[in-house]
Structure formats: structure tokens, C-alpha cells
XYZ file of C-alpha atoms in Angstrom:
658
model
C -72.660 -15.364 32.414
C -70.572 -16.017 35.581
C -70.928 -14.287 38.823
C -68.849 -14.309 41.797
C -71.255 -14.149 44.513
C -68.441 -13.527 47.021
C -67.441 -10.336 45.385
C -70.447 -8.192 46.749
C -72.282 -8.784 49.698
C -76.128 -10.120 49.489
C -77.756 -6.607 50.351
C -75.672 -4.813 47.834
C -76.656 -7.327 45.062
C -80.225 -6.826 45.966
C -79.726 -3.022 45.661
C -77.919 -3.207 42.363
C -80.752 -5.469 40.879
C -83.209 -2.535 42.089
C -81.138 0.093 40.406
C -80.813 -1.440 37.187
C -84.476 -2.435 37.060
C -85.886 1.093 37.418
C -84.051 2.684 34.431
C -85.014 -0.401 32.503
C -88.651 0.359 33.485
C -88.602 4.020 32.768
C -87.070 3.304 29.372
C -89.844 0.898 28.366
C -92.434 3.542 29.720
C -90.669 6.281 27.249
C -90.690 4.066 24.382
C -94.466 4.046 24.531
C -94.592 7.553 24.985
C -92.437 8.057 22.176
C -94.534 6.089 19.828
C -97.458 8.284 21.083
C -95.544 11.655 20.401
C -95.183 12.748 24.061
C -91.427 12.986 23.864
C -89.477 13.896 21.040
C -86.452 11.855 21.006
C -84.864 8.753 22.902
C -81.529 7.209 23.161
C -81.843 3.818 24.498
C -79.630 2.417 27.014
C -81.456 -1.012 27.500
C -79.110 -3.443 27.712
C -76.240 -1.287 29.079
C -77.706 -0.500 32.724
C -74.852 -2.512 34.463
C -72.381 -0.054 33.439
C -74.383 3.163 34.697
C -75.716 1.555 37.635
C -72.430 -0.068 38.674
C -70.035 2.893 38.216
C -72.197 5.268 39.689
C -72.851 3.069 42.877
C -69.213 2.896 43.360
C -68.672 6.376 43.718
C -69.279 8.457 46.754
C -72.538 11.144 46.617
C -69.830 14.209 46.674
C -67.904 12.663 43.405
C -68.842 14.021 39.953
C -69.877 11.857 37.259
C -70.060 12.956 33.659
C -72.840 10.561 31.693
C -73.753 10.483 28.057
C -77.210 10.106 26.763
C -77.360 6.287 27.256
C -76.627 6.342 31.015
C -80.129 6.706 32.703
C -78.989 4.520 35.384
C -76.721 7.248 36.368
C -79.615 9.597 37.077
C -81.690 7.051 38.592
C -78.718 5.859 41.007
C -78.264 9.452 42.202
C -81.914 9.445 43.116
C -82.822 12.648 40.712
C -86.642 13.359 41.098
C -88.262 11.279 38.508
C -90.782 14.431 37.836
C -87.868 16.426 37.020
C -86.527 14.138 34.498
C -89.843 13.593 32.941
C -90.028 17.421 32.770
C -86.835 17.818 31.279
C -87.677 15.290 28.506
C -91.148 17.048 27.654
C -89.443 20.543 27.929
C -91.219 21.512 31.036
C -90.149 24.384 33.111
C -89.517 22.159 36.236
C -86.942 20.305 34.122
C -83.341 21.276 34.471
C -82.770 23.366 31.378
C -86.167 25.432 31.349
C -86.995 23.886 27.947
C -83.676 25.099 26.432
C -82.272 21.731 25.756
C -83.654 18.120 25.755
C -82.512 14.565 26.807
C -79.624 14.160 28.960
C -78.115 17.554 28.126
C -78.089 19.129 31.566
C -75.844 19.007 34.722
C -76.777 19.405 38.367
C -74.494 20.638 40.921
C -76.885 19.140 43.754
C -76.368 15.719 42.138
C -72.901 15.889 40.942
C -73.835 15.122 37.568
C -72.653 17.063 34.481
C -74.280 16.047 31.430
C -72.830 16.132 27.867
C -73.488 18.274 24.932
C -74.037 16.970 21.309
C -70.312 17.564 20.631
C -69.403 14.704 22.877
C -65.356 15.220 23.074
C -65.062 18.205 25.398
C -66.770 16.332 28.610
C -63.617 14.190 28.860
C -61.586 17.613 29.115
C -64.042 18.964 31.678
C -63.714 15.531 34.053
C -59.754 16.550 33.829
C -60.690 20.181 34.995
C -62.936 18.931 38.009
C -60.357 16.258 39.050
C -57.598 19.082 38.985
C -59.954 21.205 41.393
C -60.132 18.237 43.913
C -56.020 17.588 43.501
C -55.385 21.215 44.158
C -58.000 21.118 47.211
C -56.534 18.215 48.485
C -59.757 16.152 48.253
C -59.294 12.395 47.807
C -61.944 12.181 45.251
C -62.603 10.311 41.690
C -64.255 11.796 38.817
C -65.834 9.542 36.438
C -66.754 10.524 32.844
C -68.348 8.232 29.943
C -67.794 8.033 26.559
C -68.606 5.750 23.476
C -66.437 3.474 21.535
C -66.771 6.329 18.429
C -65.947 8.858 20.886
C -62.386 7.631 21.446
C -61.585 8.473 17.704
C -62.011 12.307 18.623
C -59.070 14.652 19.284
C -60.994 15.633 22.470
C -60.294 12.269 23.974
C -56.654 11.841 23.222
C -55.964 15.223 24.594
C -57.991 14.733 27.782
C -56.384 11.243 28.223
C -52.986 12.955 27.825
C -53.504 15.863 30.279
C -55.116 13.404 32.946
C -51.820 11.370 32.713
C -49.465 14.052 32.656
C -50.940 15.447 35.785
C -51.884 12.359 37.473
C -55.507 13.420 37.575
C -57.854 11.132 39.533
C -60.303 10.464 36.302
C -61.955 7.245 35.480
C -62.356 7.272 32.018
C -65.172 4.729 30.893
C -65.537 3.421 27.452
C -68.681 2.114 26.587
C -67.986 -0.223 23.738
C -71.308 -1.117 22.450
C -70.120 -2.176 19.053
C -71.667 0.541 16.790
C -71.193 4.488 16.636
C -74.892 5.048 15.285
C -74.355 2.265 12.188
C -70.669 2.190 11.796
C -69.136 -0.907 13.297
C -66.188 -1.050 15.390
C -64.192 -2.671 12.610
C -64.557 0.700 10.679
C -63.582 2.943 13.815
C -60.198 1.673 15.053
C -57.709 -1.106 14.233
C -56.368 -2.316 17.755
C -57.875 -5.380 19.254
C -59.203 -3.337 22.123
C -59.764 0.248 23.048
C -58.036 -0.292 26.601
C -54.748 -0.399 24.464
C -55.129 3.353 23.936
C -54.566 3.762 27.779
C -50.922 2.416 27.333
C -49.897 4.977 25.020
C -50.443 7.631 27.284
C -48.777 5.548 30.466
C -52.307 4.806 31.829
C -53.506 1.887 33.755
C -56.239 0.114 31.479
C -58.847 -2.584 32.254
C -61.352 -4.395 30.284
C -64.524 -5.302 32.064
C -67.823 -7.151 31.059
C -70.061 -4.434 30.825
C -73.251 -6.558 31.228
C -71.928 -8.244 34.399
C -73.216 -5.995 37.178
C -71.086 -7.583 39.831
C -68.055 -7.379 37.907
C -68.495 -3.866 36.922
C -69.307 -2.624 40.283
C -66.558 -4.650 42.006
C -63.812 -3.534 39.725
C -64.824 -0.124 39.812
C -65.330 -0.063 43.457
C -62.047 -1.333 43.837
C -60.367 1.189 41.507
C -62.109 3.968 43.064
C -60.846 3.133 46.548
C -57.367 2.627 45.040
C -57.444 5.832 43.181
C -58.594 8.033 46.500
C -55.579 7.180 47.891
C -53.201 7.088 44.968
C -54.477 10.051 42.695
C -54.106 8.607 38.966
C -56.152 8.164 35.542
C -57.561 4.961 34.815
C -59.097 3.881 31.568
C -61.926 0.976 31.506
C -63.303 -0.212 28.479
C -66.812 -2.039 29.136
C -67.805 -4.314 26.547
C -71.324 -4.472 26.056
C -73.898 -3.983 22.876
C -76.360 -1.514 21.852
C -79.558 -3.748 21.187
C -81.570 -0.806 20.179
C -81.019 1.963 17.449
C -78.677 4.763 18.029
C -81.951 6.765 18.616
C -85.224 4.989 18.200
C -85.656 6.506 14.708
C -82.600 4.734 13.448
C -83.461 1.377 13.898
C -81.173 -1.704 13.777
C -81.600 -3.127 10.395
C -77.824 -2.571 9.831
C -77.175 -4.851 12.801
C -76.936 -8.978 12.008
C -79.637 -10.778 13.324
C -77.546 -13.506 14.794
C -75.526 -10.634 16.460
C -78.594 -9.211 18.036
C -79.646 -12.541 19.238
C -76.284 -13.368 20.811
C -76.396 -10.214 22.765
C -79.847 -10.513 23.955
C -78.921 -13.450 25.620
C -76.530 -11.431 27.684
C -79.129 -9.127 28.906
C -77.835 -7.632 32.370
C -80.874 -7.483 33.977
C -82.614 -10.672 32.967
C -79.309 -12.700 33.752
C -78.692 -11.108 37.081
C -82.378 -11.675 37.811
C -82.114 -15.399 37.385
C -78.912 -15.380 39.371
C -80.512 -13.927 42.384
C -83.428 -16.058 42.266
C -81.103 -19.359 41.965
C -79.106 -17.739 45.004
C -82.257 -17.470 46.812
C -81.627 -13.605 47.476
C -84.619 -12.731 45.117
C -87.954 -14.329 44.821
C -90.904 -13.836 42.122
C -93.015 -12.169 44.645
C -89.923 -9.628 45.605
C -89.515 -9.141 41.716
C -93.260 -8.268 41.413
C -93.013 -5.895 44.619
C -90.215 -4.192 43.197
C -91.618 -3.777 39.752
C -95.069 -2.657 41.301
C -93.349 -0.035 43.367
C -91.399 1.411 40.471
C -94.343 1.242 38.316
C -96.289 3.640 40.841
C -93.231 5.920 40.977
C -93.309 6.543 37.378
C -96.835 6.880 37.061
C -97.120 9.260 39.712
C -94.246 11.400 38.486
C -95.109 11.106 35.076
C -98.707 12.551 35.575
C -96.937 15.223 37.579
C -94.789 16.245 34.850
C -97.659 15.896 32.284
C -99.930 18.095 34.305
C -97.685 20.882 34.552
C -98.249 23.626 32.378
C -96.047 24.184 29.089
C -92.928 26.821 29.590
C -94.427 30.226 28.654
C -91.741 32.439 26.525
C -90.565 35.328 28.688
C -88.191 37.379 26.195
C -86.405 39.399 29.417
C -85.781 35.937 31.191
C -84.364 34.430 27.931
C -81.900 37.119 27.403
C -81.020 37.526 31.128
C -80.011 34.232 31.312
C -77.380 34.097 28.782
C -74.959 35.348 31.335
C -74.625 34.760 35.243
C -75.313 38.007 37.010
C -72.126 39.694 37.882
C -72.207 42.585 40.557
C -69.222 44.670 39.596
C -67.216 46.316 42.052
C -65.350 49.191 41.422
C -61.736 48.585 43.136
C -59.851 52.121 43.178
C -56.171 52.270 43.213
C -54.078 54.539 45.276
C -52.212 57.645 43.606
C -49.025 56.086 43.071
C -48.403 55.250 39.346
C -45.406 54.122 37.238
C -44.956 54.665 33.563
C -44.819 50.976 32.112
C -45.589 49.107 28.982
C -48.785 47.204 28.227
C -47.057 43.813 28.663
C -45.957 45.005 32.055
C -49.577 46.155 32.824
C -50.926 42.676 31.820
C -48.349 41.005 34.035
C -48.848 43.080 37.005
C -52.726 42.795 36.721
C -52.572 38.895 36.648
C -50.061 38.883 39.284
C -52.133 40.978 41.622
C -55.393 38.793 40.768
C -53.515 35.677 41.571
C -52.904 37.108 45.033
C -56.365 38.249 45.336
C -57.876 34.898 44.232
C -56.034 31.999 46.003
C -58.209 29.586 43.893
C -57.108 31.028 40.530
C -55.083 28.791 38.421
C -53.269 29.865 35.417
C -52.873 27.261 32.325
C -50.825 27.650 28.729
C -48.070 26.409 26.817
C -44.552 27.261 28.184
C -46.448 29.986 30.809
C -44.291 28.276 33.775
C -40.695 28.398 34.080
C -40.406 29.971 30.657
C -43.081 32.635 31.391
C -44.789 32.489 28.205
C -43.806 33.515 24.962
C -44.369 37.296 25.502
C -42.916 36.589 29.167
C -46.379 37.552 30.674
C -46.097 35.002 33.453
C -42.227 35.361 34.004
C -41.329 34.656 37.626
C -44.672 33.725 38.153
C -43.633 29.961 39.410
C -41.321 31.391 41.915
C -44.212 33.280 43.477
C -47.332 31.113 43.156
C -45.911 27.835 42.288
C -46.242 24.967 39.950
C -49.786 23.638 40.989
C -50.946 27.119 40.219
C -49.162 28.228 36.982
C -49.137 25.321 34.723
C -47.437 24.236 31.853
C -49.986 22.568 29.391
C -49.405 20.107 26.437
C -50.041 21.277 23.123
C -53.890 20.532 23.262
C -56.057 23.716 23.129
C -59.239 22.289 23.095
C -58.853 19.961 26.364
C -57.370 22.805 28.351
C -60.448 25.075 27.503
C -62.411 21.817 28.733
C -60.297 21.649 31.620
C -60.952 25.420 32.517
C -64.420 24.580 32.425
C -64.040 21.536 34.855
C -62.302 23.774 37.013
C -65.066 26.394 37.285
C -67.575 23.383 38.000
C -65.583 22.565 40.953
C -65.412 26.036 42.279
C -62.211 27.373 40.808
C -61.224 30.319 38.489
C -58.937 29.890 35.747
C -57.002 31.888 33.171
C -55.738 30.084 30.180
C -53.269 31.632 27.729
C -53.982 30.786 23.982
C -50.553 31.092 23.109
C -51.468 32.832 19.980
C -55.177 34.048 19.241
C -55.053 32.150 15.886
C -54.700 29.038 17.819
C -58.211 29.321 19.482
C -59.412 27.517 16.460
C -58.250 24.285 17.617
C -60.272 25.122 20.898
C -63.135 26.652 18.954
C -65.954 23.881 20.006
C -65.749 23.989 23.896
C -65.665 27.782 23.754
C -68.375 28.361 21.723
C -70.456 25.329 22.500
C -69.697 24.767 26.048
C -68.490 27.818 27.962
C -70.597 30.028 26.199
C -73.987 27.951 26.517
C -73.605 26.407 29.881
C -75.486 29.093 32.040
C -78.056 29.749 29.430
C -78.920 25.672 29.349
C -78.762 24.793 32.978
C -77.570 27.874 35.091
C -74.063 26.706 35.403
C -71.390 29.448 34.960
C -67.872 29.090 33.066
C -65.698 31.240 35.379
C -62.659 31.440 32.673
C -60.535 34.055 30.926
C -58.839 33.196 27.859
C -55.967 35.551 27.055
C -55.582 36.076 23.370
C -52.302 37.548 22.126
C -53.503 38.925 18.728
C -52.905 40.973 15.859
C -50.665 41.867 12.494
C -48.018 44.555 11.931
C -45.112 42.359 13.354
C -44.488 40.103 10.327
C -45.805 37.077 11.633
C -47.675 35.811 8.753
C -51.314 33.943 8.391
C -51.065 31.933 11.582
C -49.612 34.239 14.431
C -51.404 37.439 13.391
C -55.023 37.210 13.125
C -57.295 39.557 15.198
C -60.230 36.998 15.312
C -62.614 38.853 17.719
C -65.660 38.401 15.418
C -65.480 34.620 15.741
C -66.676 35.190 19.361
C -68.679 38.509 19.545
C -71.081 36.414 17.311
C -71.689 33.895 20.017
C -74.207 34.898 22.768
C -72.631 33.834 26.307
C -69.172 34.868 25.958
C -67.776 38.403 26.791
C -65.109 39.894 24.598
C -62.622 42.414 25.855
C -59.941 44.338 23.530
C -58.123 46.851 25.462
C -55.775 49.863 23.682
C -53.665 51.034 26.439
C -51.937 49.686 29.312
C -54.194 51.220 32.237
C -57.187 49.590 30.343
C -55.505 46.235 29.993
C -54.721 46.062 33.532
C -58.106 47.417 34.925
C -60.243 45.181 32.400
C -58.264 42.041 33.133
C -58.901 42.438 36.985
C -62.605 42.547 35.945
C -62.383 39.736 33.260
C -61.020 37.657 36.445
C -63.732 38.856 38.739
C -66.586 37.877 36.348
C -68.123 34.724 36.591
C -68.836 34.531 32.904
C -66.376 33.441 30.229
C -64.260 36.376 28.852
C -62.147 36.436 25.762
C -59.272 38.849 26.477
C -57.496 40.301 23.362
C -54.059 41.588 23.913
C -52.377 43.069 20.665
C -49.014 42.061 20.203
C -47.878 45.049 18.617
C -49.036 47.076 21.495
C -47.213 44.818 24.277
C -43.835 46.702 24.099
C -44.722 49.965 22.172
C -47.070 51.784 24.278
C -46.407 53.063 27.485
C -48.601 54.723 29.996
C -48.745 55.884 33.589
C -50.653 52.974 35.406
C -51.700 52.737 39.009
C -49.512 50.123 40.809
C -52.248 49.006 42.985
C -54.778 46.553 42.127
C -57.765 48.006 40.438
C -60.841 47.385 38.297
C -62.387 48.934 35.165
C -66.063 48.420 34.253
C -67.055 46.564 31.224
C -69.415 48.046 28.588
C -68.076 51.623 28.788
C -66.485 53.058 25.978
C -63.538 55.771 26.490
C -64.278 59.234 24.775
C -60.245 60.055 23.846
C -61.143 63.265 21.613
C -63.982 65.530 21.349
C -65.120 67.230 18.132
C -68.259 67.974 16.294
C -67.311 67.358 12.640
C -67.143 63.304 12.376
C -67.353 60.343 15.262
C -64.419 57.998 14.856
C -65.014 54.325 16.676
C -61.945 52.110 17.207
C -60.445 49.677 19.287
C -57.256 47.979 19.800
C -54.586 49.112 17.521
C -56.920 50.541 15.399
C -57.353 53.482 18.315
C -53.600 54.307 17.961
C -54.067 54.394 14.014
C -56.763 57.038 14.626
C -54.623 59.084 16.978
C -51.764 59.175 14.435
C -53.798 60.313 11.906
C -55.524 63.055 14.127
C -52.070 64.243 15.090
C -51.585 64.596 11.558
C -54.399 66.603 10.693
C -54.956 68.650 14.057
C -57.715 70.719 12.048
C -60.063 67.756 11.981
C -62.444 68.062 15.052
C -63.542 64.397 15.654
C -65.087 62.497 18.603
C -62.676 59.223 19.177
C -64.261 56.379 20.693
C -62.172 53.433 21.936
C -64.818 50.613 22.665
C -62.474 48.901 25.008
C -65.101 45.939 25.356
C -66.863 44.451 22.392
C -69.155 42.405 24.289
C -70.671 44.191 26.294
C -70.407 46.955 23.616
C -71.186 50.410 24.752
C -73.567 51.375 21.528
C -75.306 54.083 23.458
C -71.712 56.234 23.650
C -71.371 55.758 19.622
C -75.251 56.640 19.135
C -74.664 60.001 21.617
C -71.832 60.903 19.586
C -73.410 60.302 16.079
C -76.307 62.217 17.018
C -73.950 65.180 17.691
C -71.653 64.754 14.720
C -73.675 63.314 12.177
C -71.076 61.262 10.588
C -69.624 57.822 11.597
C -66.535 56.156 10.176
C -65.541 52.775 11.918
C -61.722 51.603 11.920
C -60.566 48.149 12.815
C -57.638 45.860 11.886
C -60.070 42.970 11.172
C -61.486 42.301 7.478
C -64.867 43.734 7.249
C -67.334 41.340 6.126
C -69.192 40.026 9.270
C -67.335 41.914 11.443
C -68.163 44.590 14.362
C -67.717 47.389 12.117
C -70.634 45.998 10.187
C -72.807 45.332 13.232
C -72.243 48.705 14.404
C -73.055 50.309 11.162
C -76.237 48.649 11.104
C -77.252 49.514 14.478
C -76.518 53.186 13.650
C -78.290 52.727 10.382
C -81.189 51.386 12.271
C -81.370 53.750 15.209
C -79.742 57.160 14.077
C -80.718 57.411 10.426
C -82.295 60.821 11.013
C -79.127 62.038 12.440
C -76.696 60.936 9.850
C -75.502 63.684 7.009
C -73.463 61.025 5.185
C -73.216 57.257 4.909
C -71.503 55.330 7.772
C -68.029 54.215 6.552
C -66.294 51.158 7.483
C -62.377 50.641 7.182
C -60.846 47.353 7.644
C -58.040 45.039 6.517
C -58.067 43.381 2.744
C -60.388 40.485 2.560
C -57.192 38.021 2.158
C -55.225 36.082 4.773
C -52.577 38.031 6.646
C -49.175 38.132 4.338
C -45.768 37.823 5.736
C -43.751 40.257 3.745
C -43.601 43.823 5.255
C -44.546 45.707 2.161
C -47.638 43.118 1.408
C -48.680 43.501 5.357
C -48.549 47.358 5.327
C -51.105 47.337 2.610
C -53.061 44.659 3.889
C -53.597 46.648 7.109
C -56.202 49.764 6.632
C -53.956 52.719 8.701
C -52.992 54.271 5.462
C -56.654 53.896 3.792
C -58.024 55.152 6.922
C -56.955 58.826 6.480
C -58.085 58.847 2.768
C -61.475 57.407 3.675
C -61.566 60.250 6.810
C -61.042 63.160 4.489
C -63.383 61.687 1.898
C -66.278 61.413 4.639
C -65.753 65.004 6.156
C -66.029 66.444 2.376
C -69.332 64.363 1.777
């Protein structure tokens, strides 16, 4: 292995050696503990330390780095206390996730490290968001994110690369090409000669670096970081290296040819660099012994400290409380001035006023800039707020959701327009696995609102008509809002943007231009978790939300003799189940109307909760009314029969006569 001795000064060379030695010795200790059953799993980075250490050493301490599970050197180079790392791996309370996650599945704002999740792709988009926040705040910083060669096949990789290239984001995409994705060799993973070629397709500067040569890694990354800080842009680096141990220790390496393992063992980055430093009289055998003993002592001391810590004690209240970041709702009252506007106008007005209130709020979505969005919600916003804050995105929902997460990590708010709620399926992973779980896992919040134009009744067919709120109400950590009226849409949207937790904000397309209401012209907020009682009665309780509320109002208008409580839920998570219970206790009968199909839905959950908690008050079985258990058809006659509007009246009358 050839080292350029003139590329890095001697003091730094010695420091790089120490920084590689530390994760190597920690790993050797962890492998012993794994065999003893004191930790449950280990992903070895032995033989790849030069990449983690070299990249992190080239970054400034205030620059974010997003490592993977073989990047122990990132954490040790950032000087995270070892007892906290050991406690993390043992599931102890002083770790970073309170025992809720393992390995390197955590982050730390203090050390500017954002760990990965098992669905590896989203972190690439998160890096985009972190870098975007730096650009918008004129901070000359670099964000480094790691992935393996296997991860480059994921759609998230390509989406994140494309966004970074289009927006000239200062992201250093680091590919650790270590030969195998678990047991699958690179020959079965991609066809190009080098992964660096993938950057070319996105108009991105790309480099290939010997990932086992610490001086080459550090000097090249240092050179690139200095350049990127002056001229923000994304850069792709493919680090050629090899995984000499199993994907994780239980996997072993039987699938790797022995001669290949032998070849790469001779390229050990630590052993070779140590020999080089000795030959250069920078390192001596005595100094090697001293360094090793110091690290051994540090490991033993911190391991003892972590091991002596008591196992974490289950506390149900704490577990439930930590799912969301605490939100102190502030009730903003509007003046008396009102105007009669449509729901689409109320949403646009509320969004504009929130943009004025929050200077660090960014809007993202397809066609939302000059075009104003397909529903014209953001028409004129570019003229008012500029293209930096009102951003057209490529068609890559997953990476845009992840970018929103990155903006939040780096201190900003964002609202993403999912052009149609149906398209959330292509952004599903980061919504339910990253945004929803991040606060529970390590205390970071996702200050993200995703606007979800939804619903049938407009002849848009199976892919532009879904009302898919139940996909998300099932997921702890998400809040779900679904207004039925302009005044609620405006006030609840303001609250959603103020709330530091991820909010799915459903907007029924059929209500955009069909419902008018007198709405305060000033900025105001409406609290989550409080249903609206629209009609008072003693015979039956009707519960609905979204377009279903208007179907219920139409039915009651046709049948004025029916004395019903009509509850508009407004928010589905948090859910005002108390209002439902109170009404059922009064009327003795409950019918739940929704546009969604019934199986696994909000109506099913409410029905179950009422049966469990109000059974003694019921004079009839709880009735649910929803759409057919089919995809949404296009033809009007088919769609009319698919939707439950007409069936609702029949079922309501049956229930009243029970």
C-alpha cells in the first residue's frame, strides 16, 4: 500500500492512527462480549476503519455526519463517551435510546451524528434536508452520509442523489463498497464497472478512493470539504474496501472465497498504516504499547460503568409520553373580521399566514412554485416568499419526505404537499419508519406537515381518489388531521405547522371548491383532539369526518324529524373519544360514517372502543357505514354506488327502529 507522506502532517498522521486503533480495539472487545452473550448483535467494521475515521476527521465538529452500522470510527472520532455507547449496545438507560433501539440506530444533536434505521435508504434524503437548511441559512457546511454498495440499488439512493444535484446541496455521498451485501457479491448487485459512475448520471462530481488507505481517505475528503464549503455542491465518493467479517457475526463468511479474504487481510488499513508510521519513525513499539494500554483502560473503565448500571425499568407512562414531543398549544384568537371563502382559499390563506409567521418554514412539492400546485393552493407564493422557500421538487416522494426530516433535524419547519394522498405510498417508508418513530427512539422530533389532497366523488379513479388515513392512524408517532369545513381547515393547519410532531393533514378534494364558510381573515389556531358537535339530539349519535360530515348533514336535512348528535371528529390522532362516549351515553345508539372502506378503519376502532367502554349504555349494536371493499372505480355510476352516502340514510333509519 502506497502512502503519500507529504499529504498529511506528522501530528495528524499520528492522530489518525490513534483514531483507527480505538474502534479496532473496541470491536475486538465487543466480539468477546458477543460470544459471552453480553450484547445481542454486532456488525463488524474491522478492516474499514480508515473510511469512518478519515471522513469524520475531515469534517468540522458542527457538520453533520450520517453513519451506518459499520462506522464505529465516526462515533469514537467524535469522542462520544464510551460508557454511553456500551450502555446503548446493552439496552441500558444511559444509552441514547433508553433501551428502545440497538446498535447505531440513534442520533445525537450534541455530537452532530444522525444514525441510520434498518430501512437504510431514507438517511440519504435526510442528509439532503440537513444540507438544504445549511444553504438556506448561509452556513458554509458539509453534510456527509454513508451507504453501502447494496444501498445504491435502493430507490432512495437515486432520489436523494437527484435532489442534491438539482438543488446543488453540499452533501458528501460516501459509498463503502465492501464487496458484499450480506452474501450477495457486487457482480450480482450492479452492472457498471464502478459505483462512482452513478454520480455521472446525475451530473455529479464523483471520485474513487482506496478506502483502506487512511491518508488517501483523509486528504481527499479534506480537500473536497474545503472546496464544497466554498462552492456548495454534492459529491459522490466510492471507497473501495472489503468486509472481512460477516454481515453480522452470526452470518459468518463461508460464502467468501478464502483467497479473496487472504488478499484483503493483507490490505488491513490499521496494520499497514502502523507499519508505515514505524518505518517513518513517527511511531515506535513503545508508543504503540502506550496507546493500546490507554485505550484498553478506557474500554475497561467505561464497560464496567455501563455493565454496573441497572437494567432499564419499564414505565408505561414514560413509554407512551415519549412517542410525541411535548407540544404546548397556544390558542391564537382572530379578530372579528371575516370573509366568506371556500376550503381551498382557507387552506391557502392559512398556509400563507404561517409562512409569514415562521421565517424558517419551507414548502416543498411537485409543481407548487410558479404553477401554484395542481389545486392552486400556493398560487402567488413564489412572488411573496421566493423560490428558496417555495420549492418545486422532482417526482420522488420518498426522498422529499426524508428531506423534510433533515430540515427538522437542522432546525427548520417544512410543509410537503403530497400532490395526491394516493402518492404517499411511494413515500410510505420514511413517514412510518423515520418520522413516526424518531422521537420515541432517541428524542429527536420531526417538525413536518404533509398535506394530503384526498378523496373520491370527483371521477378520478383508483389512483387519485383514495382516502387513506387509516394507513397512518395505525402508526404511533404520527398525528392525523381531517377537517370538513374551511374554518377548521385554516385553524387546524396553523396548529399542525406549530406542532413539532409529524402531521398528516388530509384535505378532501371534493370540498375544496364546494363548501363556503365565514372564516376569520386573521391568523388563528384550532386545538387538536376536540371534536365539533354540529347537531344536538337524543335519539342517535352520528360520528363522521371529512366529506362524510356533509353527507350526514344532507341526510339530517332530508329527515328533520331525526334527533341526532352529529360529531365531526376533525382530528383522528389525537382522537376525541371522550366526546363520542359522552354522546353515546346520552343517546344509546351510535352510527359511524366514513368514506374509507370499513375493514381496519377508524370506524372499526371507534366501534370497538365504544363496545368496550360504553356497552351498558347501548340500546342497539354499533353501526358502521363505509365504502365498498373494492378499489375506487372511475365511472360515475360505479363511483356513486361505491361511496356510502345513499346507504347511510338506509342504515340510519334501520338503527333508529332497532
